[in-house]
Amino acid sequence: MTRLPLTLTAVGVVIAANLLTATTAEADDDPVVPPGTEASAAAPVEVDANDPDLKLPEGATLAAAKVLDIKQVVEDQAGEERREDTNADVKFALQAEVLFPKDSAKLTGEAKARIAAIAEEIGKQNATRIRVFGFTDNLGSSAHGDVLSRKRANAVQGVLEAELDDSTITYEVRGYGEQYPISSNATETGRKKNRRVEVSFPRS
């Protein structure tokens, strides 16, 4: 009759010891480095400078040095505004929903503030050539999309021109309709990205 209490007491001692060990553990002051990054005393691999595979064939020359074009893309969390930076250009893409009511080319009050922010960036870059392109999704007729996208591009260009007030700036304004989608038109999420106006200009 006394074996069961003794067994439970022994188990209790083991659990208490484990808990005491867990609560008294301390962080390692010198953590192990990630695998593959440990210092090595081994000598680097030897390279044979006379290896024929490391030499250009007779008569061959190296191509001219070239700076690769690096693109940086930043998109806000809702996907309403997208900015692309390359070595040569800056491009802003604004979704139509934040600029216009549905199937309209009349700008909202919020839209004008967003366009004014783009105009400010254009001023910083001292750009004198600005491209404003409108795009739609593939719903409705292609002809309607062409006209609507051009009207929307014209509306954005009008605000930019008023904000910048610079007669030396030239604008290229086009409406491409459903051409050049950046996402699939099979879903509303994709179509929403395709309904956009892009403003691009050279970097200074």
PDB file of C-alpha atoms in Angstrom:
ATOM      1  CA  MET A   1       0.000   0.000   0.000  1.00  0.00           C
ATOM      2  CA  THR A   2       2.936   2.418   0.396  1.00  0.00           C
ATOM      3  CA  ARG A   3       4.479   1.904  -3.052  1.00  0.00           C
ATOM      4  CA  LEU A   4       2.144   4.294  -4.930  1.00  0.00           C
ATOM      5  CA  PRO A   5       2.850   7.349  -2.712  1.00  0.00           C
ATOM      6  CA  LEU A   6       6.580   6.677  -2.937  1.00  0.00           C
ATOM      7  CA  THR A   7       6.418   6.463  -6.735  1.00  0.00           C
ATOM      8  CA  LEU A   8       4.461   9.742  -7.001  1.00  0.00           C
ATOM      9  CA  THR A   9       6.941  11.401  -4.648  1.00  0.00           C
ATOM     10  CA  ALA A  10       9.848  10.283  -6.843  1.00  0.00           C
ATOM     11  CA  VAL A  11       8.144  11.590  -9.989  1.00  0.00           C
ATOM     12  CA  GLY A  12       7.481  14.901  -8.224  1.00  0.00           C
ATOM     13  CA  VAL A  13      11.168  15.230  -7.369  1.00  0.00           C
ATOM     14  CA  VAL A  14      12.176  14.599 -10.994  1.00  0.00           C
ATOM     15  CA  ILE A  15       9.671  17.200 -12.330  1.00  0.00           C
ATOM     16  CA  ALA A  16      10.759  19.772  -9.755  1.00  0.00           C
ATOM     17  CA  ALA A  17      14.393  19.221 -10.687  1.00  0.00           C
ATOM     18  CA  ASN A  18      13.603  19.697 -14.367  1.00  0.00           C
ATOM     19  CA  LEU A  19      11.643  22.893 -13.697  1.00  0.00           C
ATOM     20  CA  LEU A  20      14.425  24.269 -11.532  1.00  0.00           C
ATOM     21  CA  THR A  21      16.954  23.532 -14.289  1.00  0.00           C
ATOM     22  CA  ALA A  22      14.766  25.232 -16.948  1.00  0.00           C
ATOM     23  CA  THR A  23      14.199  28.392 -14.935  1.00  0.00           C
ATOM     24  CA  THR A  24      17.846  28.836 -14.067  1.00  0.00           C
ATOM     25  CA  ALA A  25      19.168  28.463 -17.659  1.00  0.00           C
ATOM     26  CA  GLU A  26      21.042  31.519 -18.932  1.00  0.00           C
ATOM     27  CA  ALA A  27      21.711  32.881 -22.421  1.00  0.00           C
ATOM     28  CA  ASP A  28      25.047  31.987 -23.938  1.00  0.00           C
ATOM     29  CA  ASP A  29      27.341  35.031 -23.871  1.00  0.00           C
ATOM     30  CA  ASP A  30      29.272  33.613 -26.833  1.00  0.00           C
ATOM     31  CA  PRO A  31      26.647  32.072 -29.170  1.00  0.00           C
ATOM     32  CA  VAL A  32      27.684  29.629 -31.847  1.00  0.00           C
ATOM     33  CA  VAL A  33      28.100  31.278 -35.250  1.00  0.00           C
ATOM     34  CA  PRO A  34      25.760  30.161 -38.054  1.00  0.00           C
ATOM     35  CA  PRO A  35      26.871  26.981 -39.849  1.00  0.00           C
ATOM     36  CA  GLY A  36      29.288  27.660 -42.681  1.00  0.00           C
ATOM     37  CA  THR A  37      30.554  30.946 -41.239  1.00  0.00           C
ATOM     38  CA  GLU A  38      33.071  29.531 -38.795  1.00  0.00           C
ATOM     39  CA  ALA A  39      36.661  30.735 -39.176  1.00  0.00           C
ATOM     40  CA  SER A  40      38.849  28.232 -41.009  1.00  0.00           C
ATOM     41  CA  ALA A  41      42.600  27.763 -40.822  1.00  0.00           C
ATOM     42  CA  ALA A  42      42.651  25.872 -44.130  1.00  0.00           C
ATOM     43  CA  ALA A  43      44.517  27.507 -47.021  1.00  0.00           C
ATOM     44  CA  PRO A  44      42.432  28.783 -49.936  1.00  0.00           C
ATOM     45  CA  VAL A  45      42.152  26.675 -53.073  1.00  0.00           C
ATOM     46  CA  GLU A  46      45.211  27.156 -55.262  1.00  0.00           C
ATOM     47  CA  VAL A  47      44.618  28.611 -58.728  1.00  0.00           C
ATOM     48  CA  ASP A  48      46.923  27.752 -61.604  1.00  0.00           C
ATOM     49  CA  ALA A  49      47.558  31.049 -63.408  1.00  0.00           C
ATOM     50  CA  ASN A  50      48.701  29.098 -66.484  1.00  0.00           C
ATOM     51  CA  ASP A  51      45.503  27.070 -66.790  1.00  0.00           C
ATOM     52  CA  PRO A  52      44.354  27.458 -70.439  1.00  0.00           C
ATOM     53  CA  ASP A  53      40.704  27.589 -69.305  1.00  0.00           C
ATOM     54  CA  LEU A  54      41.468  30.888 -67.521  1.00  0.00           C
ATOM     55  CA  LYS A  55      42.900  32.549 -70.636  1.00  0.00           C
ATOM     56  CA  LEU A  56      41.122  34.257 -73.505  1.00  0.00           C
ATOM     57  CA  PRO A  57      41.456  32.542 -76.864  1.00  0.00           C
ATOM     58  CA  GLU A  58      43.952  34.174 -79.180  1.00  0.00           C
ATOM     59  CA  GLY A  59      42.458  37.274 -80.807  1.00  0.00           C
ATOM     60  CA  ALA A  60      39.579  37.527 -78.306  1.00  0.00           C
ATOM     61  CA  THR A  61      38.955  40.709 -76.303  1.00  0.00           C
ATOM     62  CA  LEU A  62      36.939  41.562 -73.224  1.00  0.00           C
ATOM     63  CA  ALA A  63      33.640  43.367 -73.684  1.00  0.00           C
ATOM     64  CA  ALA A  64      33.464  47.004 -72.673  1.00  0.00           C
ATOM     65  CA  ALA A  65      32.664  47.678 -69.033  1.00  0.00           C
ATOM     66  CA  LYS A  66      28.937  48.091 -68.426  1.00  0.00           C
ATOM     67  CA  VAL A  67      26.959  49.397 -65.464  1.00  0.00           C
ATOM     68  CA  LEU A  68      23.979  47.141 -64.882  1.00  0.00           C
ATOM     69  CA  ASP A  69      20.624  48.858 -64.481  1.00  0.00           C
ATOM     70  CA  ILE A  70      19.383  48.128 -60.959  1.00  0.00           C
ATOM     71  CA  LYS A  71      15.662  48.500 -60.304  1.00  0.00           C
ATOM     72  CA  GLN A  72      14.249  49.260 -56.866  1.00  0.00           C
ATOM     73  CA  VAL A  73      10.498  48.829 -56.422  1.00  0.00           C
ATOM     74  CA  VAL A  74       8.505  50.154 -53.466  1.00  0.00           C
ATOM     75  CA  GLU A  75       4.766  49.590 -53.161  1.00  0.00           C
ATOM     76  CA  ASP A  76       2.544  50.767 -50.330  1.00  0.00           C
ATOM     77  CA  GLN A  77       0.770  48.153 -48.250  1.00  0.00           C
ATOM     78  CA  ALA A  78      -2.575  48.556 -50.024  1.00  0.00           C
ATOM     79  CA  GLY A  79      -0.948  48.485 -53.447  1.00  0.00           C
ATOM     80  CA  GLU A  80      -2.450  51.854 -54.346  1.00  0.00           C
ATOM     81  CA  GLU A  81       0.875  53.458 -55.195  1.00  0.00           C
ATOM     82  CA  ARG A  82       4.034  51.941 -56.625  1.00  0.00           C
ATOM     83  CA  ARG A  83       7.423  53.557 -57.195  1.00  0.00           C
ATOM     84  CA  GLU A  84      10.184  52.143 -59.391  1.00  0.00           C
ATOM     85  CA  ASP A  85      13.697  53.602 -59.378  1.00  0.00           C
ATOM     86  CA  THR A  86      16.402  52.669 -61.865  1.00  0.00           C
ATOM     87  CA  ASN A  87      19.731  54.257 -62.692  1.00  0.00           C
ATOM     88  CA  ALA A  88      18.024  56.286 -65.428  1.00  0.00           C
ATOM     89  CA  ASP A  89      14.357  56.803 -64.515  1.00  0.00           C
ATOM     90  CA  VAL A  90      11.773  57.205 -61.774  1.00  0.00           C
ATOM     91  CA  LYS A  91       8.278  55.832 -62.316  1.00  0.00           C
ATOM     92  CA  PHE A  92       5.154  56.247 -60.184  1.00  0.00           C
ATOM     93  CA  ALA A  93       2.093  54.079 -60.780  1.00  0.00           C
ATOM     94  CA  LEU A  94      -1.164  55.122 -59.113  1.00  0.00           C
ATOM     95  CA  GLN A  95      -4.207  52.838 -59.120  1.00  0.00           C
ATOM     96  CA  ALA A  96      -7.228  54.378 -60.830  1.00  0.00           C
ATOM     97  CA  GLU A  97      -9.388  53.794 -57.736  1.00  0.00           C
ATOM     98  CA  VAL A  98      -7.417  56.359 -55.724  1.00  0.00           C
ATOM     99  CA  LEU A  99      -7.559  58.912 -58.552  1.00  0.00           C
ATOM    100  CA  PHE A 100     -11.000  58.628 -60.113  1.00  0.00           C
ATOM    101  CA  PRO A 101     -14.545  57.407 -59.433  1.00  0.00           C
ATOM    102  CA  LYS A 102     -15.516  54.238 -61.309  1.00  0.00           C
ATOM    103  CA  ASP A 103     -15.520  54.645 -65.108  1.00  0.00           C
ATOM    104  CA  SER A 104     -14.707  58.359 -64.766  1.00  0.00           C
ATOM    105  CA  ALA A 105     -11.827  60.672 -65.642  1.00  0.00           C
ATOM    106  CA  LYS A 106     -12.731  63.287 -63.018  1.00  0.00           C
ATOM    107  CA  LEU A 107     -10.047  63.483 -60.338  1.00  0.00           C
ATOM    108  CA  THR A 108     -10.928  63.229 -56.652  1.00  0.00           C
ATOM    109  CA  GLY A 109      -9.598  65.620 -54.014  1.00  0.00           C
ATOM    110  CA  GLU A 110      -7.279  62.928 -52.639  1.00  0.00           C
ATOM    111  CA  ALA A 111      -5.906  62.322 -56.125  1.00  0.00           C
ATOM    112  CA  LYS A 112      -4.711  65.890 -56.502  1.00  0.00           C
ATOM    113  CA  ALA A 113      -2.703  65.625 -53.280  1.00  0.00           C
ATOM    114  CA  ARG A 114      -1.028  62.420 -54.487  1.00  0.00           C
ATOM    115  CA  ILE A 115      -0.182  63.960 -57.848  1.00  0.00           C
ATOM    116  CA  ALA A 116       1.215  67.056 -56.132  1.00  0.00           C
ATOM    117  CA  ALA A 117       3.616  64.785 -54.210  1.00  0.00           C
ATOM    118  CA  ILE A 118       4.827  63.328 -57.513  1.00  0.00           C
ATOM    119  CA  ALA A 119       5.271  66.860 -58.892  1.00  0.00           C
ATOM    120  CA  GLU A 120       7.469  67.635 -55.910  1.00  0.00           C
ATOM    121  CA  GLU A 121       9.712  64.665 -56.748  1.00  0.00           C
ATOM    122  CA  ILE A 122       9.877  65.777 -60.383  1.00  0.00           C
ATOM    123  CA  GLY A 123      11.078  69.176 -59.171  1.00  0.00           C
ATOM    124  CA  LYS A 124      13.798  67.548 -57.062  1.00  0.00           C
ATOM    125  CA  GLN A 125      15.054  65.631 -60.100  1.00  0.00           C
ATOM    126  CA  ASN A 126      14.930  68.740 -62.314  1.00  0.00           C
ATOM    127  CA  ALA A 127      13.183  66.650 -64.956  1.00  0.00           C
ATOM    128  CA  THR A 128      12.135  68.416 -68.149  1.00  0.00           C
ATOM    129  CA  ARG A 129      10.548  65.439 -69.937  1.00  0.00           C
ATOM    130  CA  ILE A 130       7.608  63.689 -68.321  1.00  0.00           C
ATOM    131  CA  ARG A 131       5.625  60.705 -69.571  1.00  0.00           C
ATOM    132  CA  VAL A 132       2.037  60.213 -68.381  1.00  0.00           C
ATOM    133  CA  PHE A 133       0.454  56.933 -69.511  1.00  0.00           C
ATOM    134  CA  GLY A 134      -3.023  55.639 -68.706  1.00  0.00           C
ATOM    135  CA  PHE A 135      -4.080  51.975 -68.590  1.00  0.00           C
ATOM    136  CA  THR A 136      -7.278  50.023 -67.932  1.00  0.00           C
ATOM    137  CA  ASP A 137      -8.248  46.395 -67.377  1.00  0.00           C
ATOM    138  CA  ASN A 138      -9.816  44.244 -70.101  1.00  0.00           C
ATOM    139  CA  LEU A 139     -13.439  44.685 -69.026  1.00  0.00           C
ATOM    140  CA  GLY A 140     -15.670  46.511 -71.482  1.00  0.00           C
ATOM    141  CA  SER A 141     -14.737  47.264 -75.064  1.00  0.00           C
ATOM    142  CA  SER A 142     -11.149  47.912 -76.071  1.00  0.00           C
ATOM    143  CA  ALA A 143     -12.152  51.213 -77.701  1.00  0.00           C
ATOM    144  CA  HIS A 144     -13.764  52.455 -74.485  1.00  0.00           C
ATOM    145  CA  GLY A 145     -10.635  51.534 -72.517  1.00  0.00           C
ATOM    146  CA  ASP A 146      -8.437  53.431 -74.956  1.00  0.00           C
ATOM    147  CA  VAL A 147     -10.503  56.603 -74.630  1.00  0.00           C
ATOM    148  CA  LEU A 148     -10.892  56.386 -70.831  1.00  0.00           C
ATOM    149  CA  SER A 149      -7.198  55.729 -70.225  1.00  0.00           C
ATOM    150  CA  ARG A 150      -6.235  58.727 -72.385  1.00  0.00           C
ATOM    151  CA  LYS A 151      -8.694  61.014 -70.586  1.00  0.00           C
ATOM    152  CA  ARG A 152      -7.316  59.904 -67.224  1.00  0.00           C
ATOM    153  CA  ALA A 153      -3.735  60.494 -68.360  1.00  0.00           C
ATOM    154  CA  ASN A 154      -4.748  63.961 -69.561  1.00  0.00           C
ATOM    155  CA  ALA A 155      -6.307  64.739 -66.176  1.00  0.00           C
ATOM    156  CA  VAL A 156      -3.142  63.747 -64.293  1.00  0.00           C
ATOM    157  CA  GLN A 157      -0.959  65.703 -66.713  1.00  0.00           C
ATOM    158  CA  GLY A 158      -3.109  68.789 -66.141  1.00  0.00           C
ATOM    159  CA  VAL A 159      -2.459  68.714 -62.388  1.00  0.00           C
ATOM    160  CA  LEU A 160       1.268  68.143 -62.897  1.00  0.00           C
ATOM    161  CA  GLU A 161       1.478  71.075 -65.276  1.00  0.00           C
ATOM    162  CA  ALA A 162      -0.325  73.360 -62.832  1.00  0.00           C
ATOM    163  CA  GLU A 163       1.836  72.226 -59.901  1.00  0.00           C
ATOM    164  CA  LEU A 164       5.159  72.524 -61.735  1.00  0.00           C
ATOM    165  CA  ASP A 165       4.335  75.710 -63.681  1.00  0.00           C
ATOM    166  CA  ASP A 166       7.399  75.292 -65.877  1.00  0.00           C
ATOM    167  CA  SER A 167       7.217  76.049 -69.606  1.00  0.00           C
ATOM    168  CA  THR A 168      10.469  74.162 -70.274  1.00  0.00           C
ATOM    169  CA  ILE A 169       8.881  70.819 -69.383  1.00  0.00           C
ATOM    170  CA  THR A 170       7.543  68.669 -72.218  1.00  0.00           C
ATOM    171  CA  TYR A 171       4.878  66.025 -71.661  1.00  0.00           C
ATOM    172  CA  GLU A 172       4.213  62.784 -73.486  1.00  0.00           C
ATOM    173  CA  VAL A 173       0.643  61.720 -72.748  1.00  0.00           C
ATOM    174  CA  ARG A 174      -0.874  58.467 -73.970  1.00  0.00           C
ATOM    175  CA  GLY A 175      -3.752  56.127 -73.248  1.00  0.00           C
ATOM    176  CA  TYR A 176      -2.976  52.461 -73.776  1.00  0.00           C
ATOM    177  CA  GLY A 177      -6.260  50.977 -72.606  1.00  0.00           C
ATOM    178  CA  GLU A 178      -5.937  47.313 -71.766  1.00  0.00           C
ATOM    179  CA  GLN A 179      -2.488  46.952 -73.334  1.00  0.00           C
ATOM    180  CA  TYR A 180       0.567  46.234 -71.173  1.00  0.00           C
ATOM    181  CA  PRO A 181      -1.097  44.735 -68.068  1.00  0.00           C
ATOM    182  CA  ILE A 182       1.172  44.325 -65.049  1.00  0.00           C
ATOM    183  CA  SER A 183      -1.024  41.632 -63.480  1.00  0.00           C
ATOM    184  CA  SER A 184      -3.545  38.992 -64.535  1.00  0.00           C
ATOM    185  CA  ASN A 185      -6.960  40.225 -65.650  1.00  0.00           C
ATOM    186  CA  ALA A 186      -8.456  36.919 -64.496  1.00  0.00           C
ATOM    187  CA  THR A 187      -9.066  38.266 -60.965  1.00  0.00           C
ATOM    188  CA  GLU A 188     -10.346  41.557 -59.583  1.00  0.00           C
ATOM    189  CA  THR A 189      -7.116  41.954 -57.621  1.00  0.00           C
ATOM    190  CA  GLY A 190      -5.149  41.777 -60.860  1.00  0.00           C
ATOM    191  CA  ARG A 191      -7.550  44.029 -62.765  1.00  0.00           C
ATOM    192  CA  LYS A 192      -7.297  46.617 -60.004  1.00  0.00           C
ATOM    193  CA  LYS A 193      -3.506  46.779 -60.489  1.00  0.00           C
ATOM    194  CA  ASN A 194      -3.928  47.126 -64.238  1.00  0.00           C
ATOM    195  CA  ARG A 195      -6.273  50.124 -63.890  1.00  0.00           C
ATOM    196  CA  ARG A 196      -3.582  52.729 -63.309  1.00  0.00           C
ATOM    197  CA  VAL A 197      -1.849  55.909 -64.433  1.00  0.00           C
ATOM    198  CA  GLU A 198       1.950  55.920 -64.649  1.00  0.00           C
ATOM    199  CA  VAL A 199       4.113  59.017 -64.387  1.00  0.00           C
ATOM    200  CA  SER A 200       7.774  58.573 -65.317  1.00  0.00           C
ATOM    201  CA  PHE A 201      10.727  60.909 -65.835  1.00  0.00           C
ATOM    202  CA  PRO A 202      14.532  60.760 -66.056  1.00  0.00           C
ATOM    203  CA  ARG A 203      16.696  60.967 -62.969  1.00  0.00           C
ATOM    204  CA  SER A 204      18.939  63.982 -62.653  1.00  0.00           C
TER     205      SER A 204
END
